[in-house]
XYZ file of C-alpha atoms in Angstrom:
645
model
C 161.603 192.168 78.065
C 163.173 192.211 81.657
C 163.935 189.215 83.308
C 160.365 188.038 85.687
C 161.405 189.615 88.939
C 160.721 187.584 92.579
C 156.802 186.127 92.466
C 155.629 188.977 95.193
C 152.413 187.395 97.451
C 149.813 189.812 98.305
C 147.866 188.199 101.380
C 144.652 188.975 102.237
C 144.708 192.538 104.552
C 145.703 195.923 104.201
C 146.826 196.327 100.326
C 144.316 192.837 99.342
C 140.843 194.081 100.539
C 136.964 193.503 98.634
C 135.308 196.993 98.067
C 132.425 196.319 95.801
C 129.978 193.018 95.528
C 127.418 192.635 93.483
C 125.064 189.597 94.252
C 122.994 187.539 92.412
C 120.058 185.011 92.705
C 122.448 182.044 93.177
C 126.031 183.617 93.268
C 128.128 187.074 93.687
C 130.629 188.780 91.793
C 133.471 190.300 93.499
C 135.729 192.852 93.126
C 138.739 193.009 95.216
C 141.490 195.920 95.192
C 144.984 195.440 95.571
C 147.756 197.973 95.891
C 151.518 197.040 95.366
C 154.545 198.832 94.167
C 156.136 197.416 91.044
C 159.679 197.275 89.734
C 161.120 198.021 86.255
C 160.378 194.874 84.087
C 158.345 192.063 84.540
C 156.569 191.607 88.251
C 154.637 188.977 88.894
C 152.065 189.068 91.093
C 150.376 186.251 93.206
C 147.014 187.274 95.057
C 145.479 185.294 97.613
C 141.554 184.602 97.746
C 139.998 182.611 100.151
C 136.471 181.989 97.739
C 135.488 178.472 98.443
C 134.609 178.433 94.547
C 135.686 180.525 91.791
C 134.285 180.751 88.480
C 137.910 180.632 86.434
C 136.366 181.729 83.418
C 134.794 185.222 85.241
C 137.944 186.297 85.981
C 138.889 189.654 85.104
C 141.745 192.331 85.865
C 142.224 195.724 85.398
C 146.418 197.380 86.489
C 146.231 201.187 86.890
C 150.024 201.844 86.209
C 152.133 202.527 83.366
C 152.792 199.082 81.488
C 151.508 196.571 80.264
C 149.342 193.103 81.511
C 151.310 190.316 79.986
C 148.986 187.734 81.205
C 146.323 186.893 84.496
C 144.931 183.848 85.321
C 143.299 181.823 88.521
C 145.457 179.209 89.842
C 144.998 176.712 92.385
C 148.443 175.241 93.917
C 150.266 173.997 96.544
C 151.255 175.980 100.026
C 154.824 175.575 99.425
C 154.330 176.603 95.738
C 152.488 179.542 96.948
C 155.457 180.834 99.172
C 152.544 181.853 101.663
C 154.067 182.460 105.157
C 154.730 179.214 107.229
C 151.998 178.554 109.740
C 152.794 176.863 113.172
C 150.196 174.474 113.011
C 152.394 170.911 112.746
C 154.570 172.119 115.147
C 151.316 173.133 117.531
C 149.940 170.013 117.228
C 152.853 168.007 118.127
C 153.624 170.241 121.311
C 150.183 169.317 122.328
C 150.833 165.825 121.687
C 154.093 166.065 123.967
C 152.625 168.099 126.686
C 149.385 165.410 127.142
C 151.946 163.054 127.182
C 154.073 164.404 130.160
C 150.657 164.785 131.902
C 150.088 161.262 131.191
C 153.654 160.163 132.582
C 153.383 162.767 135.577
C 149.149 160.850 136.259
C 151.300 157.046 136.565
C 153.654 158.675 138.359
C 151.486 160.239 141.233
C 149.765 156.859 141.104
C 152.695 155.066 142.159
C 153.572 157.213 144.891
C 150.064 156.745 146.119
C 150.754 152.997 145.935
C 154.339 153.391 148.202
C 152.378 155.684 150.450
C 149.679 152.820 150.679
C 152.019 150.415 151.216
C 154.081 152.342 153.853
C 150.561 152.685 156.301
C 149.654 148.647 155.707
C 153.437 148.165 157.055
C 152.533 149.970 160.138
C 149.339 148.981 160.941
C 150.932 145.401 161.244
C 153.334 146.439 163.609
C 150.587 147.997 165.936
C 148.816 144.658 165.971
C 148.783 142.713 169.081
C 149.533 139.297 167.164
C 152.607 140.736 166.083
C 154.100 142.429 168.844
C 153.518 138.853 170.735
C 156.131 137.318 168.228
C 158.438 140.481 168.526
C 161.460 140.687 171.575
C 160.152 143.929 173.084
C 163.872 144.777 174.314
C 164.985 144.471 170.170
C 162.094 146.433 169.332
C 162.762 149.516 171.543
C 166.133 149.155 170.492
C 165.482 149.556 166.739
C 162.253 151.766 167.539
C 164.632 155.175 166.643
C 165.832 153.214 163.185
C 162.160 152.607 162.712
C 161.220 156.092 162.986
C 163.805 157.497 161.323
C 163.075 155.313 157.893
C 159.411 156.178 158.263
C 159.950 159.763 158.388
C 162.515 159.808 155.610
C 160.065 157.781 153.270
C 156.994 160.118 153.987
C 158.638 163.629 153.440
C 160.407 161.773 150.000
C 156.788 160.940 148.722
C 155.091 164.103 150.272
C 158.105 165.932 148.570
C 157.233 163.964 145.300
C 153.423 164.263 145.444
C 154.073 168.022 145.013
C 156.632 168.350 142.536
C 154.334 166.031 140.462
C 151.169 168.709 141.600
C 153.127 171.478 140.259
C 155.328 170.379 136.993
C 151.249 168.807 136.019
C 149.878 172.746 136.800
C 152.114 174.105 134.351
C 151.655 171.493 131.840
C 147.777 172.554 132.163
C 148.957 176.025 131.700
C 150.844 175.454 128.125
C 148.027 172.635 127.388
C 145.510 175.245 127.273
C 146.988 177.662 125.665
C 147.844 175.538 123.084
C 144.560 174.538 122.729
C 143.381 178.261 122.263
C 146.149 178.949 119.796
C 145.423 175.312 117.635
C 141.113 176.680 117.981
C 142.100 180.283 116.092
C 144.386 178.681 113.516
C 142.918 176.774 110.263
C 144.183 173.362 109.097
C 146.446 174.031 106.502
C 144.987 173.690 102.883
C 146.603 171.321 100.101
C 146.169 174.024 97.760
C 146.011 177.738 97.972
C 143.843 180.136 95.991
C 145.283 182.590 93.959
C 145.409 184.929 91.015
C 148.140 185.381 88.982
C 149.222 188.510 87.396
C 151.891 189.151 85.203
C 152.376 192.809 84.503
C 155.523 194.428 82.452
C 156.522 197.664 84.398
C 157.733 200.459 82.608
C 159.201 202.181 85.655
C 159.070 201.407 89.514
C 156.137 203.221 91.064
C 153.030 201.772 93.479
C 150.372 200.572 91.265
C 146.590 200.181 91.919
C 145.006 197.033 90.546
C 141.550 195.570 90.820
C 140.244 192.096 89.848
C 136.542 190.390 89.487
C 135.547 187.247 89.690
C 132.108 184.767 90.658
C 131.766 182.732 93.503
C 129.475 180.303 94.630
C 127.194 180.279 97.917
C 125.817 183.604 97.829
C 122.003 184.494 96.869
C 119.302 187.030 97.809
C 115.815 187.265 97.062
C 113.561 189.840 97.690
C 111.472 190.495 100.676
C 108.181 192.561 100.898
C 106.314 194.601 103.436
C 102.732 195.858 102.874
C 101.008 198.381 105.236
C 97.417 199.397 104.612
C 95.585 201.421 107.275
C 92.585 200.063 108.254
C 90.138 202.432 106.804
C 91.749 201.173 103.410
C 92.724 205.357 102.678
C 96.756 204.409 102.594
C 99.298 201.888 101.408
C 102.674 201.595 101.410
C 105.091 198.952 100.029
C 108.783 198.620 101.178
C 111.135 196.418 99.351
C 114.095 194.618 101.449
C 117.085 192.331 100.315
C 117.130 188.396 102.026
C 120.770 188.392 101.406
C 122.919 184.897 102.928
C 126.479 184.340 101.967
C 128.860 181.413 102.845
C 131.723 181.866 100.109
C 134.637 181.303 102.392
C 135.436 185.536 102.341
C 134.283 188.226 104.574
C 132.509 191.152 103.295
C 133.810 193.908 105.448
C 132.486 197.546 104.536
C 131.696 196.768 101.051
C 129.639 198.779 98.276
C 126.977 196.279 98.084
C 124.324 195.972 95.004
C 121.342 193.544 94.232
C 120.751 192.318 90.877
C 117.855 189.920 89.710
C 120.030 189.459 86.277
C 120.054 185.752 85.521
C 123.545 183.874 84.121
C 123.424 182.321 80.666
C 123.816 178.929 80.836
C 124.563 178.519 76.839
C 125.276 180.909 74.402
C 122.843 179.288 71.893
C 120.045 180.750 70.845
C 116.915 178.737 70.981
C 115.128 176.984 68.137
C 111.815 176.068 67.162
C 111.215 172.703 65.836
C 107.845 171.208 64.053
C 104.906 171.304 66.060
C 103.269 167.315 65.602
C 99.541 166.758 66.798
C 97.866 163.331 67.127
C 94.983 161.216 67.377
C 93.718 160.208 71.104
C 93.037 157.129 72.241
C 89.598 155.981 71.902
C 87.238 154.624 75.000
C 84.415 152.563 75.542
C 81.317 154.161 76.931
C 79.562 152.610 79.889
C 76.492 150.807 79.354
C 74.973 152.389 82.173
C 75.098 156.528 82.552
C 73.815 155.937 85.848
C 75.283 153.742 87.638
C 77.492 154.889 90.577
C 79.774 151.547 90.038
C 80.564 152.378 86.555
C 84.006 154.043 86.269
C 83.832 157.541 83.689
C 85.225 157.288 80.990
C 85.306 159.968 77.997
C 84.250 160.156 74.933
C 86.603 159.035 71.996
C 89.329 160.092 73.929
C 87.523 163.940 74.911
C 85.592 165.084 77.763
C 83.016 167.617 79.103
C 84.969 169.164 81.461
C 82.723 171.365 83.985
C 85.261 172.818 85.777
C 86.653 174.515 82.488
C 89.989 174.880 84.259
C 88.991 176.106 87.173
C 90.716 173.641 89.662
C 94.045 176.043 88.602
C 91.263 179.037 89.884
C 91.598 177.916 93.594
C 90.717 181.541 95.414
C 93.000 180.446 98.684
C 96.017 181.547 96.167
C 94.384 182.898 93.335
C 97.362 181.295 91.395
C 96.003 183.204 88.278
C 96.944 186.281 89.629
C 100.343 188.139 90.212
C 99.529 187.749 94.382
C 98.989 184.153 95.736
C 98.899 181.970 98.699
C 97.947 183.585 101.762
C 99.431 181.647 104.890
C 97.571 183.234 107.635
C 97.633 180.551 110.516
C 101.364 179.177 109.560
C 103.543 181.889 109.429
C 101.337 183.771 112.548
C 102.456 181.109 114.627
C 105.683 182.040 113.372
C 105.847 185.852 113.523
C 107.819 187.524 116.601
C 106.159 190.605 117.361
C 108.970 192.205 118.901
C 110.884 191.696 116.199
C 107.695 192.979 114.012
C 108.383 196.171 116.142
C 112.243 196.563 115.801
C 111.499 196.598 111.624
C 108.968 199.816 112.399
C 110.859 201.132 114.795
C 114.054 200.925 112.363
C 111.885 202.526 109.711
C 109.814 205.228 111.084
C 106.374 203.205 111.423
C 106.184 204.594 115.229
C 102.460 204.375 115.310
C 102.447 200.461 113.886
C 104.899 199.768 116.106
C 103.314 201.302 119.132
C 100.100 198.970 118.430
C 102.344 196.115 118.369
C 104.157 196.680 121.649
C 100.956 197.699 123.455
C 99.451 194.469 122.621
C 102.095 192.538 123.328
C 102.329 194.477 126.898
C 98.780 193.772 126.887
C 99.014 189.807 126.789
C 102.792 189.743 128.304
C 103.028 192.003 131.477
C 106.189 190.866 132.222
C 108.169 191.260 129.378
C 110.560 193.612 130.351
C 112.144 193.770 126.370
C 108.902 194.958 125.187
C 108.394 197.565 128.081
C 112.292 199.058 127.144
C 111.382 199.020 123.421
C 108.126 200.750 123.939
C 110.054 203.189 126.301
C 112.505 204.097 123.563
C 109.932 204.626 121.472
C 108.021 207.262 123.462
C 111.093 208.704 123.735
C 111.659 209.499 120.283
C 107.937 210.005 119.554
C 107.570 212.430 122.795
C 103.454 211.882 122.012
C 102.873 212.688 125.853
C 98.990 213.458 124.519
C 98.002 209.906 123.257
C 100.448 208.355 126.493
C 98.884 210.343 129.004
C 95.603 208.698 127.678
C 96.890 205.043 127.623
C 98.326 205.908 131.197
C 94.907 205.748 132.259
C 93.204 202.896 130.740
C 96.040 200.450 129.588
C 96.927 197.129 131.639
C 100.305 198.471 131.702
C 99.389 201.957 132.820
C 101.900 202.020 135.847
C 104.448 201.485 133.615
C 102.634 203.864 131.149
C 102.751 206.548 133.840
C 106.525 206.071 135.020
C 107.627 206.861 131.166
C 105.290 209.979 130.927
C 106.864 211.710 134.671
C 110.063 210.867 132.730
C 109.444 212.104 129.067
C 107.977 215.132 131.278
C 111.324 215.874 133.904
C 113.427 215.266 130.943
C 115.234 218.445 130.296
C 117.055 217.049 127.385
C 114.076 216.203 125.649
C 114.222 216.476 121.763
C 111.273 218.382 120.762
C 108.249 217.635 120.228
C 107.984 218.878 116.470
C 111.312 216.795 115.492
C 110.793 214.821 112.259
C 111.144 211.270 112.198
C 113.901 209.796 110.970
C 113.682 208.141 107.469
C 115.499 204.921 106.370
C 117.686 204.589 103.767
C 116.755 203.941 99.420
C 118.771 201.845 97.226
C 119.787 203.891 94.401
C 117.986 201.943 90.983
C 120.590 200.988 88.549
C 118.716 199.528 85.719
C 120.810 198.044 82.792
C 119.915 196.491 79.464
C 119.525 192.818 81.166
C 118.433 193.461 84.827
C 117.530 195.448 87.645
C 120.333 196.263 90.074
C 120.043 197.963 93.643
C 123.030 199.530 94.948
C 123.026 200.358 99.123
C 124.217 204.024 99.849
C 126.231 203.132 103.044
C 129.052 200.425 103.127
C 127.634 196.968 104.264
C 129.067 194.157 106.920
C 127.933 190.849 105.523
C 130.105 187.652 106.965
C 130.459 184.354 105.526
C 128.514 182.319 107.716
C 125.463 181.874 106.049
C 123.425 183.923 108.417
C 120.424 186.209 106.857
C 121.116 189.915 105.808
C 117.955 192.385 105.735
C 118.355 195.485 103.776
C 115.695 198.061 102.568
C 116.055 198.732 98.848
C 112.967 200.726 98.575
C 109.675 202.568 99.691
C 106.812 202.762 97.029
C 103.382 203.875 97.711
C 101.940 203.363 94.839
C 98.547 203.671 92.631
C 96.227 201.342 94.306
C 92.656 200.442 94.669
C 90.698 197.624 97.005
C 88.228 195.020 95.767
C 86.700 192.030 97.461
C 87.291 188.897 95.077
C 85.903 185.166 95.363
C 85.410 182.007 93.707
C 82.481 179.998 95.299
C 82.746 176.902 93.275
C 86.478 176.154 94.926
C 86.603 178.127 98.096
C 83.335 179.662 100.345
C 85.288 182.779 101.739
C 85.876 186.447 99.682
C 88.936 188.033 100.446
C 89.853 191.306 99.835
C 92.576 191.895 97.206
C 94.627 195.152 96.578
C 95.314 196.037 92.864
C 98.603 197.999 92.992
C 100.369 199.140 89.954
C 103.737 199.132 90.613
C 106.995 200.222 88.198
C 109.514 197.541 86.775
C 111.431 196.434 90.143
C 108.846 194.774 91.038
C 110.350 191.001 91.474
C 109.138 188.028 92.694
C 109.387 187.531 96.479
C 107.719 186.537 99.685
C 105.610 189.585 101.105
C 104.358 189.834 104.713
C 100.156 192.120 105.545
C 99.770 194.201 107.783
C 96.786 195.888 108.210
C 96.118 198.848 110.625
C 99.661 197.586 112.307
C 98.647 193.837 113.144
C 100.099 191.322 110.892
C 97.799 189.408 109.126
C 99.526 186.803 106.360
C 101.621 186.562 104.028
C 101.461 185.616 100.123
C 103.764 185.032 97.518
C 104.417 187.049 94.563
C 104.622 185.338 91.459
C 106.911 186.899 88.284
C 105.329 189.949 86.814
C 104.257 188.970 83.152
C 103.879 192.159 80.678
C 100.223 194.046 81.069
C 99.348 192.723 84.088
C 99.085 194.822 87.608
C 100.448 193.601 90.761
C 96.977 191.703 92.670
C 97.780 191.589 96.877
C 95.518 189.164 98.315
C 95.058 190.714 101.695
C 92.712 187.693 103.217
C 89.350 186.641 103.711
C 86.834 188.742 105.352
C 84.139 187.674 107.604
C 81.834 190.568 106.974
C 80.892 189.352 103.345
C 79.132 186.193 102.976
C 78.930 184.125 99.825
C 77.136 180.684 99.571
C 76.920 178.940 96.705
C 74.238 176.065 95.868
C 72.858 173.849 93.468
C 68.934 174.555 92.520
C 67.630 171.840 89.697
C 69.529 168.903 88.368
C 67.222 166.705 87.017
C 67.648 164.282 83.957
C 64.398 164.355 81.270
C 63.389 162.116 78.735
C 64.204 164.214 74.763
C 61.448 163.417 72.801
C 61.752 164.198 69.243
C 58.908 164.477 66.099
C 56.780 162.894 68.681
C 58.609 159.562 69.886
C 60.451 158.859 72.726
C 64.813 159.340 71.956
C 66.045 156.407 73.940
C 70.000 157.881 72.385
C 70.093 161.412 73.772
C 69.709 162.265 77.708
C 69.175 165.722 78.692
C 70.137 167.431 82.177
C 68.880 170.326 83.110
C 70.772 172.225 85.961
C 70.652 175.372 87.777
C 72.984 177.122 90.433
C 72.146 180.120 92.460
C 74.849 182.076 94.031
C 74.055 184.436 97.279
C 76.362 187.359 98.178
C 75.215 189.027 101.349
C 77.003 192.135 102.784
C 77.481 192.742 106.283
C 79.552 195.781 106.114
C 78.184 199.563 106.532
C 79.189 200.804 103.720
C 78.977 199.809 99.614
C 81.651 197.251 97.960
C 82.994 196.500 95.017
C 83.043 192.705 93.927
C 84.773 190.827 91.431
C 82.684 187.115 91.434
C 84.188 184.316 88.912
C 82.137 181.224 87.938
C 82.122 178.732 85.116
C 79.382 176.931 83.160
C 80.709 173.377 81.639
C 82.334 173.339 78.105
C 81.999 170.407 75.659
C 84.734 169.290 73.894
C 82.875 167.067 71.188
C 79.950 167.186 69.195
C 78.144 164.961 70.904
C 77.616 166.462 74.087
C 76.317 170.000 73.979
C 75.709 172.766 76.118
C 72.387 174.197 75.560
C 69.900 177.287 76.670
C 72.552 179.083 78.758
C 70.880 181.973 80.801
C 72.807 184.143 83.237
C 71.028 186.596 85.787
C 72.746 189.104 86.289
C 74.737 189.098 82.792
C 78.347 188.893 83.176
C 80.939 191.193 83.033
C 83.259 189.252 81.391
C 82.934 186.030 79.274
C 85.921 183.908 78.925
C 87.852 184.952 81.492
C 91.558 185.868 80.658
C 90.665 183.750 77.095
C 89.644 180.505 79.357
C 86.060 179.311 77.576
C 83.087 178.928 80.090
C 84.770 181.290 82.884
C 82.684 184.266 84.193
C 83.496 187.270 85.790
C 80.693 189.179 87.763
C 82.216 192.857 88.791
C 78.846 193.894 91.269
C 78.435 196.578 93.900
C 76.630 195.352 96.848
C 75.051 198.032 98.975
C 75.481 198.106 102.487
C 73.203 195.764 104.558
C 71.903 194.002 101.084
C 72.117 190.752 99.585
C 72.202 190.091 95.837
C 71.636 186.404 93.599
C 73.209 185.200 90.659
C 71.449 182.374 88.502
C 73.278 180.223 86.290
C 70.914 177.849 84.080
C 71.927 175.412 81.092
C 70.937 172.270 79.443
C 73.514 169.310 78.781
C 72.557 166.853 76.280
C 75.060 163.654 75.758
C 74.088 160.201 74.360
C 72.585 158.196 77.091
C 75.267 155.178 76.640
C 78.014 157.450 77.812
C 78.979 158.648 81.611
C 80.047 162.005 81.189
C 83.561 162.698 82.995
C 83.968 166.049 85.264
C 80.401 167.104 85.187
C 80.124 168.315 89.201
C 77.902 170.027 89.890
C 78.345 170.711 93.568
């Protein structure tokens, strides 16, 4: 083998550039490619990064030349070890240091002069003084009064002379101070070590070589972001998919092939193990004396309890957390959403008709706005709908403005015609692999390292979809009107913002997709369907049994009516869930359970006592449900969770 030639440093630039990134949930791998020539024998190589952290053991290389790789490896080491070009920094600093001390020296100076000069006028103004021409010979004074004037003017043109000299030399330390200062603000401190990776390659012949190396860093993520349009009439839906990408690694992303993936890293290479699964006995409790008493805390029975919510606190309809679509945040993130920039993402994506609603409200309630008046002039532009503008022209608030945009759509010469096509946005291209989902962008992306958000579309579904109105009336009075989508595998977890009919309405949060289920979009509540749920009988009776009077037993008999009314003109399709309590011991039972209507569904999703109703509700009608049951329970013993409001 040769003897190791010179180490050669490849800096960052030109021949040491990153030209594909792939980012994940909570890092990025990156691929940077390097181009060098090589000499005959061993070369080694040292390549600079600038990754705030690297994952050492991600590292990989690949050398497109003819040889062999003798050895790479990520290194952190000193500057001088490096043999990185010298930066100017020390000897910047200390130049400023000498040049705000000469300003310093030059300040004292000019105060001193200013002290001579003060000193000079006192001297004078005695002289003019009565008292002191009294004690003067006048003849001596005349005599000496051309010495006089001759040492005055000599002493004022010596400080006058250096009062400017000092005004000048302190300009043109001002000068260099500043641009110093500008020079020290563009240059970084100078790091103890320096990032690099090492690459020892065995040349068979001198020739320029390509190589390319891969590693993981730290501070990068992206999660996805969702956008849901429905029309108003509920006859369309579309679903666009966009990348929340922010990166702070310490290195610049500058026209990169960028891809998405929602694969997750392995912390351990050990497969998981099941161990014994171990039951045990509760603890036992005392049962109160008194079933009745409001002072007497509840307590269940040996260690169980009738529990007559049957898990449906987790059913809470404001998220309906047992479905793929949850938490609707209508009021918080309204008072958060710009509608400008609602407009820029339909502009940017061909939704000219949602984005003209937006703008003409906003017009509507801000008449000033002069942003919203040049975006909704761009967009007639573009759109050239002269019909629908000469109508708004007319009617609108902002129908001078309206009218000064149609005489201008209609003198414009160069107008692009009215049967153009709108433009459509770009679609990740869907690189699925054995482990993950991976989006790669078909144009090369700008994303810096400063931690600022990165929107990018991925994708534009409109799927197979269908619209019911869904409620739970023991948790939450409203119905809200959910959209059951049924979407392919990239569907992800994510944030996703309404709109209906172009307004914004909410947002909700999309939980993981488990298998068999369909995506559920909770699109908020409605105020056109009323639901109102109520409790008819609850009454306790004496049991009396062969005759006698059972002072052990208590029985409650209960009964709860539930009222949908619709408001709406036409027919809907309801999905209605309810529970009746569940007993989790032999001594309390649940007894003559009547239902009118039957449900639709007993045990809900496998949870005992949970009822689905699926009902259509004509227009203008009201329908009941009627829930009836009988709980008996030993009279000794306050029964825990039994609510029946």
């Amino acid at each position: 083998m040769t003897e190791t030639t010179t180490p050669q440093i490849i800096s960052i630039g030109p021949e040491n550039t990153i030209n594909e990134v792939v980012v994940f949930t909570s890092h990025a791998q990156i691929k940077r490619q390097i181009t060098t020539p090589v000499q005959l024998g061993t070369n080694r190589f040292l390549i600079e990064l600038h990754a705030f952290e690297v994952d050492a053991d991600s590292l990989q290389a690949a050398v497109y030349g003819t040889g062999e790789i003798i050895s790479v490896q990520y290194k952190e080491i000193s500057v001088t070890e490096a043999e990185t070009k010298q930066l100017d920094l020390n000897e910047l600093k200390a130049q400023q240091h000498q040049l705000e001390d000469q300003r310093r020296t030059l300040k004292y100076t000019l105060e001193d002069c200013k002290k001579q000069r003060a000193f000079v006028d006192s001297a004078l103004k005695q002289v003019e003084t009565r008292d002191v021409l009294g004690k003067i010979n006048i003849k001596e004074l005349f005599e000496n009064l051309q010495y006089m004037l001759e040492i005055v003017d000599t002493t004022y043109a010596k400080l006058s002379q250096q009062e400017l000299d000092i005004f000048k030399k302190t300009q043109a330390i001002e000068e260099q101070l500043n641009l110093v200062q500008q020079q020290l603000a563009t240059r970084p401190d100078v790091p103890s070590t320096h990032k690099i990776v090492e690459v020892l390659f065995n040349s068979k012949t001198s020739e320029k070589i390509k190589m390319e190396i891969s590693y993981i860093v730290n501070y990068a993520i992206w999660k996805p972001f969702y956008k849901v349009d429905v029309t108003q009439d509920l006859t369309n839906l579309t679903i666009m998919m966009f990348a929340h990408i922010e990166q702070n690694t310490g290195e610049d992303w500058q026209q990169v092939k960028l891809s998405v993936s929602n694969a997750m890293p392995i912390q351990s290479t050990r497969l998981p193990e099941l161990k014994s699964w171990h039951i045990q006995q509760p603890d036992i409790f005392e049962c109160s004396t008194d079933p009745w008493d409001s002072n007497t805390q509840q307590a269940p029975l040996n260690g169980v309890q009738l529990d007559g919510s049957s898990n449906m606190e987790e059913l809470t309809t404001s998220n309906l957390s047992d479905f793929p679509g949850s938490e609707v945040h209508t009021d918080d993130f309204a008072s958060e959403a710009d509608p400008l920039e609602e407009a820029d993402l339909y502009i940017a994506y061909g939704r000219y008709e949602h984005a003209e609603t937006v703008l003409l409200e906003y017009i509507k309630n801000h008449p000033n706005s002069n942003d919203a008046k040049n975006k909704l002039r761009a967009l007639y532009l573009v759109t050239r709908n002269t019909q629908k503008l000469r109508e708004l022209a007319r009617n609108h608030p902002g129908k001078t403005y309206l009218q000064e945009i149609l005489q201008h759509i209609e003198n414009d010469d160069t107008a692009f015609p009215s049967s153009a096509p709108a433009a459509t946005f770009i679609q990740a291209q869907d690189l699925q692999s054995s482990l993950a989902f991976e989006f790669q962008l078909p144009t090369l992306i700008d994303i810096p390292a400063n931690g600022n958000e990165t929107l990018l579309p991925l994708f534009t579904k409109i799927p197979k979809y269908g619209f019911f109105y869904y409620t739970i009336p023991k948790q939450d009075p409203l119905v809200y009107l959910v959209c059951q989508a049924d979407l392919s595998n990239e569907w992800l977890p994510g944030r996703m913002n309404i709109h209906i009919g172009g307004r914004f309405v909410g947002n909700t949060i999309l939980d993981e997709k488990q298998a068999g289920q369909e995506l559920l979009i909770n699109l908020g509540s409605v105020q056109d369907v009323k639901i109102k749920r109520e409790k008819y009988l609850d009454e306790v009776s004496k049991r009396m049994f062969k005759g006698m009077l059972d002072r052990s037993n208590a029985l409650r008999k209960v009964e709860i009516r539930i009222v949908i009314e619709n408001l709406k003109e036409q027919e809907i399709q309801i999905k209605i869930l309810d529970a009746i309590p569940v007993s989790s011991t032999d001594t309390i039972q649940i007894k003559d359970v009547t239902m009118t209507p039957e449900p639709t569904l007993k045990d809900w999703q496998s949870q005992q006592g949970v009822m689905q109703w699926d009902l259509n509700i004509a227009a203008k009608s009201v329908i009941e449900i009627r829930m009836q049951f009988i709980v008996k329970y030993p009279r000794n013993c306050q029964i825990a969770h039994l609510n029946i409001d």
